[in-house]
Amino acid sequence: MKISYKIILLFALLALIASSCPEENPDLVSPPSFSESVNIRFMNMNKNAEFALAFDGNTVSTTNSLYQISKYFNPDNDSAFVSLLLNNNKVNELSRVTYFQRDINYIFASVPHPNDLNKDTIFTFTNLGDIVVTEVQASVKFVNFYADTKTNFSIIEGCPGGTNLTKSPLNYLDYTSAEQLKAGEEYVFSVIKYLNEGYEIVGTFKSIFIPQQEYSIIIAGREDEEVKLFLLDELNLESTLIELEKVNTQTAKIKLNNLTENNQILTLNNTQLIQTQSLYQSEFKDIPACQSANSETFTIESSSKVEFSPVVNQTYNAIAFNVSNTYNTELMIIPPPELSKNRIDKAVVRCINLGAEDIGLNISIGANSNFVNTNSSDTIRNYSSGLALTNKLLYKKTSNPVLIESGLLPILVFNSKEPSDYLYSFVYNFEKNKNYLIVSYKMNNETKYTVIEEEIDNFDLVQLEEASIVNIINGNLDSKEQLITMSNSNGKILNNAKLSFGYTLTSLINASLTTISFDNNSQDINIESGKRVLVVNTNNQIYDFQTNRQISDENNFQIRIANFSDYEIVRVKTLAGIDTTQRFDAIDKNILSNYIKVNSQGRIFVIFEDRLSEKIFYTSPEVNVSRRKIYTLVLLGNREKGYNLVTIQDY
């Protein structure tokens, strides 16, 4: 009985192991045959005739007319001698055997022979396989099958005056390397034909590529024939050759955003195009696009000139701005943003520095609940600590586009010094599927900030009001975590943001009657523009303090103390090295002191004494301080549960 029991137990264990094994991948256990992984198509780019493709003397595919491509087939072997038949007669054979590779799509094309265009030959190309493109790009190569050895072609991104995609003009049977081109929306390019040291513009074309697909664009035709362009989707084995049509509409749109004190006139090729008043964005005007290989010339005040080639159907923002510390006005023209990711109902933000000539700008989104980073701790605490929009943005430069969630968002501007200095802040409501420009600029020798919505026109440009910086601290000893909401009539900046005891959260709010709540306990605060606000929640009350911005000192750090302990009056000292110095003689309970300056930096310990008994009741862990910086130190706790010091850097 014991033996049989052990045998039963052994079989049960083996069954359990077998059932827990990972599921087998059928492609690994029984991989597809070599033949099944190779796809071949035959294409006639030669003439209206019945051509056939033969492997090792056996016909494998046929085409009956010009610009026809066959259905795909799989080869029987991993190599073959490839020949071309015309009306069942062999007219060409490749001199070497062709070896096929797994997971590659092959195109064999019947084309005129380059040494004698009256004869026929075979041209072969493949897809690339493992392409490296983003989710908003496709891999595209250009192939020249235009049968004329005296001509060649250039491919230009956008209009004929744009950037050349071909390193050198394509001769007959040349092709480019794979280009990573914009996909998912209209892509525009132009083709220029060169002959006898002259050139002609074949035309401007457009196509919408599927993201992360592979394409060939084929230039086709014969000498003295009209040039045709065909699109081939190399990964879609059922695709046909699609002839691309020329773009009919040869216009783009532009508006003038006037960030100067005076009326401004924008001219196009010496002809007045737009006139607009100060701090206003004009209506959109049509401008020529892709009508020649020359750039268009845009001028403001007949002094600042921009030359570029507008792309058809695109929308441009011209900006007239004051040059820093001068009375001159300059012009900048901003094209639409080029994205590296799908926007999926997000807003797109770029930043422009037209106000800080001597140093770069760091611009970021502050703490908020409207822009929560997925797959991070943000989703647990229900707020984002922020996101950088640009770093070290130099004068007259535009940052790369950043995708952001829509909603009411706090924006912070610092310079790029080490350590950086606070410059400005504001709150703005960004809407989904819209494009924005955050612009710093000079007006009456002062730096101002505005947000330009790229697609609207005939609208005021608003100088944005400086926001107030709000530091919120959870000082409730009876609650490990509080839900924080901060809102005004414009909406919510924070919404049920989780804040643990002893932690701080810094955000912004516009001047307004603002409601700040901790769980179900709330308080209304009439916040003024540009103030610094400290809000502390204790066990039974919310305290708020509103002060002016403190100016930094090059030679000192500055501190102030808030006493939220159970001692009625505290004395505060600092210990640096072996030196102990009294800093504050008496700070009452639930009170915030004034700032003091300290000519020191490095590590300090903060010592708290009961003012009445003169006994030390708490010494903080080390606090790192630096000259030029400003700090608020908030003491929390009681004798029963201990004490905690919260350090806030003020701006």
XYZ file of C-alpha atoms in Angstrom:
651
model
C 0.000 0.000 0.000
C 2.831 2.380 0.843
C 4.500 1.768 -2.547
C 1.290 2.345 -4.496
C 0.630 5.522 -2.517
C 4.088 6.838 -3.409
C 3.534 5.990 -7.085
C 0.208 7.857 -7.104
C 1.875 10.833 -5.410
C 4.694 10.794 -7.983
C 2.254 10.822 -10.926
C 0.297 13.681 -9.338
C 3.496 15.688 -8.927
C 4.520 15.082 -12.539
C 1.071 16.158 -13.729
C 1.330 19.359 -11.688
C 4.758 20.180 -13.183
C 3.488 19.538 -16.703
C 0.457 21.764 -16.199
C 2.601 24.615 -14.866
C 5.010 24.684 -17.819
C 4.799 27.821 -19.975
C 2.772 27.514 -23.152
C 4.934 26.612 -26.109
C 5.452 29.109 -28.919
C 4.357 27.255 -32.089
C 6.789 29.330 -34.178
C 9.663 28.055 -32.038
C 8.523 24.451 -31.772
C 7.520 24.238 -35.420
C 8.902 27.308 -37.200
C 7.488 28.272 -40.610
C 9.347 26.795 -43.541
C 11.940 28.886 -45.314
C 9.640 29.207 -48.301
C 6.785 30.601 -46.199
C 8.958 33.368 -44.752
C 10.065 34.771 -48.153
C 7.583 36.777 -50.247
C 8.244 37.706 -53.870
C 6.397 40.002 -56.285
C 7.023 40.820 -59.932
C 6.505 44.337 -61.326
C 6.420 45.691 -64.885
C 8.018 49.147 -65.091
C 9.027 48.688 -68.743
C 6.316 48.691 -71.427
C 2.891 47.332 -72.307
C 3.805 43.714 -72.961
C 3.536 40.292 -71.376
C 6.605 39.805 -69.224
C 7.307 36.746 -67.099
C 9.687 36.064 -64.244
C 11.459 32.679 -64.269
C 13.405 30.880 -61.531
C 15.790 28.193 -62.792
C 14.015 28.313 -66.161
C 10.499 27.881 -64.747
C 7.936 30.679 -64.969
C 6.867 31.808 -61.493
C 4.987 35.054 -62.194
C 3.658 37.159 -65.067
C 2.452 40.691 -65.772
C 0.360 41.738 -68.725
C 0.578 45.535 -68.706
C 2.744 48.493 -67.769
C 2.795 49.515 -64.067
C 1.263 46.213 -62.997
C 2.487 44.282 -59.957
C 1.767 40.608 -59.393
C 0.390 38.814 -56.380
C 3.028 37.562 -53.993
C 4.364 34.018 -54.054
C 6.849 31.953 -52.023
C 9.923 30.419 -53.673
C 10.439 26.674 -53.632
C 14.140 26.959 -52.798
C 16.474 29.290 -50.931
C 18.163 30.402 -54.163
C 17.530 30.587 -57.912
C 18.890 31.716 -61.263
C 16.546 34.560 -62.197
C 15.611 35.337 -65.799
C 13.149 37.594 -67.637
C 10.842 36.397 -70.395
C 9.071 38.520 -73.005
C 6.324 36.733 -74.900
C 7.777 33.447 -73.593
C 11.270 34.275 -74.896
C 14.182 34.790 -72.533
C 15.449 38.370 -72.895
C 17.675 38.674 -69.832
C 19.194 36.551 -67.074
C 21.021 37.671 -63.956
C 24.639 36.520 -64.114
C 24.739 35.293 -60.527
C 22.468 33.116 -58.488
C 20.092 35.021 -56.207
C 20.002 33.918 -52.564
C 16.865 34.607 -50.549
C 16.768 35.573 -46.882
C 14.116 34.751 -44.307
C 11.437 37.338 -43.483
C 12.267 39.579 -46.444
C 9.932 40.779 -49.198
C 11.514 40.873 -52.677
C 10.462 42.970 -55.664
C 11.723 41.952 -59.118
C 11.048 44.649 -61.720
C 11.196 44.502 -65.493
C 12.930 47.728 -66.610
C 14.746 49.022 -69.737
C 18.444 48.127 -69.756
C 20.627 51.132 -68.722
C 23.166 50.424 -71.500
C 20.503 50.137 -74.180
C 17.019 51.356 -73.305
C 15.570 49.271 -76.135
C 16.597 46.120 -74.312
C 15.161 44.649 -71.131
C 16.655 43.730 -67.769
C 15.734 42.909 -64.166
C 16.084 45.210 -61.168
C 15.687 43.867 -57.623
C 15.007 45.606 -54.314
C 13.710 44.509 -50.909
C 12.197 45.912 -47.762
C 14.644 46.579 -44.924
C 13.198 44.241 -42.304
C 13.848 45.585 -38.788
C 13.278 49.304 -39.322
C 13.811 51.864 -36.559
C 11.098 54.504 -36.731
C 8.905 56.206 -34.151
C 5.168 55.740 -33.833
C 4.622 58.806 -36.048
C 7.085 57.866 -38.799
C 7.316 55.519 -41.763
C 10.362 54.223 -43.626
C 10.368 55.515 -47.221
C 12.876 55.129 -50.051
C 12.777 56.706 -53.498
C 13.596 54.672 -56.640
C 14.324 56.153 -60.072
C 12.817 53.977 -62.842
C 12.519 56.900 -65.295
C 14.209 55.390 -68.345
C 16.461 58.236 -69.478
C 20.177 58.097 -68.692
C 20.617 61.826 -69.444
C 18.296 63.001 -66.656
C 18.299 62.690 -62.897
C 16.001 63.722 -60.054
C 16.121 65.351 -56.631
C 13.526 64.767 -53.917
C 12.794 67.851 -51.828
C 10.992 67.804 -48.490
C 8.004 70.114 -48.712
C 8.120 72.582 -51.575
C 10.818 72.928 -54.269
C 12.689 75.466 -52.121
C 12.848 73.097 -49.138
C 15.428 70.630 -47.807
C 16.912 68.099 -50.244
C 16.245 64.489 -49.173
C 18.654 63.076 -51.766
C 22.359 63.520 -51.044
C 22.901 63.763 -54.807
C 20.448 63.595 -57.736
C 19.164 60.094 -58.528
C 20.346 58.688 -61.820
C 18.425 55.988 -63.646
C 18.094 52.853 -61.445
C 19.461 54.699 -58.369
C 17.555 54.646 -55.102
C 17.888 56.430 -51.770
C 18.495 54.966 -48.359
C 15.379 54.646 -46.225
C 14.184 58.006 -44.921
C 12.232 58.373 -41.672
C 9.314 60.498 -42.819
C 6.219 61.842 -41.094
C 3.318 59.370 -41.003
C -0.297 59.477 -39.936
C -0.908 62.858 -41.552
C -0.272 64.503 -44.887
C 3.357 64.453 -45.998
C 4.339 66.811 -48.822
C 7.398 66.535 -51.061
C 8.536 67.889 -54.415
C 10.404 66.364 -57.359
C 12.887 68.280 -59.533
C 14.145 66.916 -62.859
C 17.619 67.885 -64.143
C 18.547 67.766 -67.839
C 21.430 69.398 -69.759
C 22.440 71.619 -66.812
C 18.896 72.931 -66.553
C 16.007 71.839 -64.387
C 12.260 71.713 -64.252
C 9.888 71.219 -61.329
C 8.021 67.974 -61.931
C 5.563 68.920 -59.217
C 4.650 68.788 -55.554
C 3.052 65.601 -54.277
C 1.463 64.414 -51.050
C 0.825 61.099 -49.376
C -0.342 59.808 -46.008
C 1.884 57.004 -44.770
C 0.815 54.428 -42.206
C 3.065 54.702 -39.128
C 5.893 52.154 -38.881
C 5.295 50.803 -42.400
C 7.828 50.547 -45.241
C 7.257 52.221 -48.602
C 8.924 52.824 -51.948
C 8.076 55.850 -54.054
C 8.915 55.054 -57.667
C 9.710 57.643 -60.330
C 8.525 56.121 -63.615
C 8.300 56.847 -67.344
C 10.546 57.076 -70.379
C 12.511 59.759 -72.157
C 10.234 62.566 -73.404
C 7.285 61.090 -71.478
C 5.509 62.662 -68.549
C 7.078 61.736 -65.208
C 4.820 59.593 -63.029
C 5.149 58.772 -59.345
C 3.872 55.553 -57.753
C 3.578 54.530 -54.113
C 4.216 50.913 -53.104
C 3.460 49.605 -49.611
C 6.181 46.968 -49.256
C 4.724 45.244 -46.195
C 1.188 44.947 -47.573
C 1.434 41.939 -49.871
C -1.940 42.749 -51.424
C -1.034 46.342 -52.293
C -1.006 47.696 -55.846
C 0.980 50.552 -57.341
C -0.840 53.776 -56.417
C -0.169 56.730 -58.696
C 0.422 59.906 -56.708
C -1.294 63.054 -57.914
C 0.198 66.516 -57.852
C -0.982 68.944 -55.198
C -3.489 71.320 -56.739
C -3.732 73.910 -53.959
C -0.507 75.886 -53.868
C -1.110 78.094 -50.850
C -0.350 78.104 -47.125
C -1.581 80.417 -44.338
C 0.195 82.878 -42.056
C -0.799 85.302 -39.283
C 1.198 88.051 -37.558
C 1.532 88.053 -33.757
C 2.588 91.554 -32.716
C 4.550 91.570 -29.429
C 5.749 95.164 -29.808
C 4.364 98.510 -28.614
C 3.629 99.764 -32.160
C 1.562 98.751 -35.168
C 3.450 96.364 -37.442
C 3.275 95.617 -41.158
C 4.322 92.247 -42.575
C 5.359 92.331 -46.231
C 5.703 89.434 -48.663
C 8.184 89.966 -51.499
C 7.989 93.756 -50.909
C 4.159 93.788 -50.968
C 2.145 94.571 -47.826
C 0.427 91.425 -46.569
C -0.730 92.078 -42.977
C -0.997 95.084 -40.684
C -1.818 94.590 -37.012
C -1.857 96.528 -33.757
C 0.184 95.992 -30.604
C -0.482 92.788 -28.622
C -2.782 91.336 -31.247
C -2.733 88.337 -33.573
C -3.994 89.138 -37.055
C -6.287 87.113 -39.255
C -4.743 84.386 -41.375
C -3.716 85.337 -44.899
C -3.032 83.019 -47.840
C 0.548 82.946 -49.073
C 2.042 81.183 -52.131
C 3.482 77.732 -51.521
C 5.395 75.357 -53.799
C 5.036 77.597 -56.836
C 8.785 77.826 -57.492
C 12.125 76.602 -56.215
C 12.821 80.037 -54.734
C 12.154 81.015 -51.124
C 9.610 83.683 -50.256
C 10.837 86.844 -48.488
C 8.941 88.143 -45.441
C 9.897 91.489 -43.913
C 8.922 93.568 -40.875
C 9.713 97.310 -40.755
C 11.862 96.827 -43.896
C 14.729 95.732 -41.646
C 14.182 92.242 -40.300
C 13.924 89.698 -43.114
C 13.060 85.993 -43.104
C 13.374 83.819 -46.206
C 11.800 80.385 -46.308
C 9.712 78.126 -48.514
C 6.168 77.636 -47.130
C 4.654 74.165 -47.492
C 1.195 73.780 -49.001
C -1.753 73.566 -46.589
C 0.443 74.429 -43.589
C -0.214 77.161 -41.025
C 2.567 79.544 -39.903
C 2.922 82.008 -37.031
C 4.950 85.156 -37.697
C 6.054 86.981 -34.534
C 7.171 90.614 -34.424
C 9.181 91.253 -31.238
C 11.432 93.818 -29.595
C 15.137 93.073 -29.564
C 16.400 93.077 -26.001
C 17.781 96.462 -24.791
C 17.224 98.146 -28.180
C 14.431 99.881 -30.058
C 14.700 97.498 -32.992
C 11.994 95.071 -34.051
C 12.719 91.659 -35.490
C 10.696 88.953 -37.193
C 10.496 85.226 -36.504
C 8.352 82.702 -38.395
C 7.337 79.503 -36.602
C 6.297 76.430 -38.649
C 3.808 73.852 -37.314
C 5.215 71.399 -34.733
C 6.694 68.073 -35.814
C 5.768 65.390 -33.294
C 7.708 62.280 -32.319
C 4.661 60.624 -30.699
C 0.939 60.330 -31.361
C -0.853 63.191 -29.659
C -4.035 61.201 -28.734
C -6.144 64.125 -27.485
C -3.189 65.928 -25.917
C -2.111 69.545 -26.257
C 1.242 70.398 -27.861
C 3.455 73.051 -26.246
C 6.606 74.758 -27.493
C 8.499 77.579 -25.774
C 10.214 80.610 -27.354
C 12.803 82.791 -25.613
C 12.519 86.361 -26.908
C 13.066 88.019 -23.523
C 16.261 86.660 -21.954
C 19.256 87.503 -24.137
C 22.122 86.757 -21.757
C 21.033 83.411 -20.313
C 18.840 80.434 -21.141
C 15.418 79.634 -19.739
C 14.141 76.552 -17.907
C 10.366 76.266 -18.226
C 8.337 73.535 -16.540
C 4.880 72.485 -15.383
C 4.468 72.608 -11.596
C 2.633 70.211 -9.297
C -0.939 69.556 -10.393
C -3.611 66.869 -10.692
C -4.503 67.544 -14.329
C -1.317 66.114 -15.827
C -0.650 62.779 -14.123
C 2.140 60.625 -15.541
C 0.840 57.111 -16.153
C 2.912 54.100 -15.072
C 4.402 56.106 -12.196
C 3.726 56.950 -8.564
C 1.674 59.903 -9.863
C -1.300 57.603 -10.392
C -1.135 56.495 -6.743
C -0.796 59.959 -5.187
C -3.067 61.564 -7.827
C -0.783 64.446 -8.727
C 2.312 65.086 -10.792
C 5.275 66.840 -9.247
C 5.921 68.455 -12.625
C 7.331 68.124 -16.136
C 10.150 69.997 -17.888
C 9.031 71.735 -21.091
C 12.490 73.033 -21.987
C 15.930 73.464 -20.410
C 18.566 76.087 -21.230
C 16.456 77.610 -24.004
C 18.650 80.234 -25.636
C 17.643 83.642 -26.944
C 15.595 83.616 -30.189
C 15.290 79.820 -30.036
C 12.207 77.600 -30.103
C 12.039 74.427 -28.030
C 10.992 71.003 -29.246
C 7.274 70.209 -28.916
C 6.064 68.463 -25.752
C 2.765 66.584 -25.436
C 0.794 67.493 -22.317
C -2.607 66.689 -20.876
C -5.289 69.336 -21.202
C -6.497 71.321 -18.207
C -5.511 74.122 -15.847
C -1.718 73.857 -15.497
C 0.844 75.852 -13.458
C 3.886 77.048 -15.460
C 7.194 77.983 -13.799
C 10.032 79.932 -15.466
C 13.607 79.894 -14.121
C 16.894 80.965 -15.640
C 19.512 78.313 -16.350
C 22.120 79.494 -13.829
C 23.517 77.111 -11.197
C 21.661 77.452 -8.890
C 18.787 78.727 -11.007
C 16.751 81.835 -10.183
C 12.977 82.096 -10.248
C 11.798 84.496 -12.976
C 8.038 84.142 -13.374
C 5.036 81.868 -13.060
C 1.489 81.715 -14.386
C -1.486 79.392 -14.725
C -3.042 78.609 -18.104
C -5.887 76.403 -19.315
C -4.565 74.224 -22.153
C -7.108 72.450 -24.379
C -6.691 69.065 -26.018
C -5.727 68.783 -29.706
C -4.449 72.359 -29.800
C -0.940 73.739 -30.373
C 0.530 76.417 -28.094
C 3.577 78.692 -27.964
C 4.741 79.933 -24.542
C 6.655 83.132 -25.330
C 8.837 85.363 -23.164
C 9.299 88.799 -24.754
C 10.309 92.404 -24.044
C 7.758 95.183 -23.681
C 8.815 98.644 -22.435
C 12.130 97.098 -21.322
C 10.367 94.583 -19.081
C 10.137 90.835 -19.652
C 6.566 89.647 -20.187
C 4.962 86.295 -20.943
C 2.114 85.235 -23.196
C 0.656 82.050 -24.660
C -0.132 81.970 -28.392
C -2.701 79.463 -29.588
C -1.343 78.628 -33.024
C -4.574 77.975 -34.917
C -6.732 80.958 -33.861
C -6.604 84.463 -35.366
C -8.088 87.938 -34.833
C -7.483 87.701 -31.106
C -5.767 89.670 -28.331
C -2.374 88.588 -27.031
C -2.661 88.653 -23.240
C 0.216 89.576 -20.950
C -0.100 86.828 -18.380
C -0.539 87.794 -14.734
C 2.044 86.427 -12.334
C 0.694 83.577 -10.253
C 1.203 83.053 -6.519
C 3.348 80.173 -5.282
C 1.515 78.033 -2.742
C 3.320 75.641 -0.372
C 0.970 73.160 1.301
C 2.040 71.056 4.308
C 0.213 68.163 5.928
C 0.860 68.717 9.639
C -2.006 66.594 10.957
C -0.448 64.164 13.446
C -3.604 62.041 13.564
C -3.637 61.337 9.825
C -0.884 59.616 7.878
C -2.364 60.912 4.622
C -4.646 63.764 3.609
C -6.462 64.442 0.317
C -5.628 67.965 -0.885
C -7.776 69.990 -3.294
C -6.963 73.542 -4.450
C -9.406 75.370 -6.704
C -10.796 78.730 -7.723
C -13.411 79.945 -10.199
C -11.196 78.810 -13.121
C -11.046 75.184 -11.984
C -8.949 72.797 -9.917
C -5.157 72.727 -9.863
C -5.077 69.938 -7.264
C -7.847 67.386 -6.913
C -7.649 64.825 -4.093
C -3.857 64.845 -4.191
C -2.536 62.452 -1.538
C -0.074 64.078 0.864
C 1.536 62.182 3.739
C 2.220 63.695 7.147
C 5.293 65.915 7.191
C 5.426 66.327 3.430
C 4.972 69.447 1.352
C 3.448 70.122 -2.062
C 4.244 73.265 -4.082
C 1.942 74.586 -6.794
C 0.579 77.830 -8.286
C -2.717 79.689 -8.331
C -3.862 82.926 -9.960
C -4.931 85.834 -7.784
C -8.407 84.820 -6.647
C -10.595 83.606 -3.836
C -9.057 80.157 -3.519
C -10.403 77.152 -1.656
C -7.892 74.728 -0.166
C -9.211 71.581 1.487
C -7.640 68.769 3.521
C -10.038 65.808 3.402
C -13.345 67.410 4.434
C -11.825 70.451 6.144
C -11.517 73.491 3.849
C -10.551 77.135 3.986
C -11.106 80.078 1.632
C -8.075 82.318 1.071
C -8.119 85.591 -0.839
C -4.783 85.192 -2.658
C -3.114 88.236 -4.227
C -1.024 88.240 -7.406
C 2.631 87.277 -7.079
C 2.467 86.401 -3.381
C 4.108 83.520 -1.511
C 1.548 81.475 0.373
C 2.191 78.900 3.105
C -0.736 76.665 4.134
C -0.377 74.255 7.081
C -3.030 71.813 8.235
C -2.817 70.786 11.895
C -5.018 68.403 13.863
C -7.857 70.864 14.194
C -7.201 73.908 12.029
C -5.841 75.203 8.697
C -3.372 78.091 8.933
C -2.365 80.280 5.997
C 0.329 82.944 5.640
C 0.651 85.289 2.659
C 3.884 87.271 2.157
C 5.718 89.168 -0.556
C 8.475 87.561 -2.576
C 11.808 87.655 -0.769
C 14.780 88.835 -2.856
C 17.846 86.592 -2.726
C 21.186 87.767 -1.360
C 24.422 86.819 -3.140
C 26.393 86.486 0.115
C 23.838 84.921 2.454
C 21.172 82.312 2.781
C 17.899 83.375 4.392
C 15.600 81.416 6.708
C 12.355 81.864 8.566
C 10.694 79.508 11.041
C 7.086 78.408 11.562
C 6.294 76.877 14.970
C 3.575 74.212 14.817
C 4.788 72.232 17.821
C 3.082 71.845 21.208
C 5.394 74.475 22.774
C 3.899 77.949 23.160
C 7.168 79.789 22.514
C 10.374 78.372 21.021
C 13.920 79.647 20.703
C 15.863 78.548 17.607
C 19.606 78.031 17.240
C 21.748 76.571 14.466
C 24.771 74.336 14.806
C 27.418 74.484 12.070
C 30.550 72.491 12.812
C 31.237 73.259 16.477
C 29.617 76.716 16.436
C 26.131 77.170 17.910
C 24.392 80.454 17.140
C 21.037 81.770 18.318
C 18.919 82.798 15.325
C 15.439 83.446 16.730
C 14.824 84.373 20.353
C 11.076 83.723 20.498
C 8.587 82.306 17.990
C 5.043 81.844 19.208
C 2.983 78.752 18.525
C 1.276 78.665 15.093
C 3.239 81.727 13.984
C 5.591 82.284 11.012
C 8.649 84.427 11.714
C 10.280 87.005 9.461
C 13.357 86.104 7.405
C 16.881 86.515 8.727
C 20.117 86.458 6.720
C 22.982 84.108 7.573
C 26.460 84.489 6.066
C 27.198 80.797 5.740
C 26.511 77.722 3.680
C 26.867 73.956 3.937
C 25.307 71.670 6.533
C 23.580 72.924 9.647
C 21.526 71.393 12.448
C 18.522 73.334 13.755
C 18.059 73.290 17.536
C 14.721 74.078 19.193
C 14.424 75.105 22.849
C 11.412 75.659 25.037
C 11.652 79.436 25.540
C 10.247 79.213 29.062
C 12.417 76.379 30.471
C 15.340 76.972 28.063
C 15.611 73.228 27.547
C 16.340 71.675 24.161
C 13.465 69.490 23.038
C 14.406 68.796 19.391
C 17.464 68.859 17.135
C 16.823 68.351 13.449
C 18.721 66.107 11.061
C 21.249 68.049 9.000
C 19.886 70.674 6.626
C 21.883 71.661 3.523
C 21.858 75.402 2.874
C 23.451 77.528 0.130
C 24.103 81.209 -0.357
C 21.523 83.018 -2.513
C 18.814 80.547 -1.461
C 15.823 81.225 0.747
C 14.245 78.696 3.108
C 11.160 78.240 5.266
C 11.569 75.698 8.087
C 8.345 74.362 9.588
C 8.397 72.534 12.922
C 5.655 69.924 13.399
C 4.833 67.440 16.174
C 4.433 67.037 19.926
C 6.001 65.339 22.947
C 3.937 62.166 22.484
C 4.584 61.475 18.794
C 7.877 63.281 18.271
C 8.895 66.177 16.071
C 9.572 66.718 12.394
C 11.184 69.616 10.522
C 9.937 70.366 6.997
C 12.317 72.341 4.752
C 10.911 74.411 1.896
C 12.991 76.336 -0.618
C 11.279 79.644 -1.335
C 11.351 81.449 -4.678
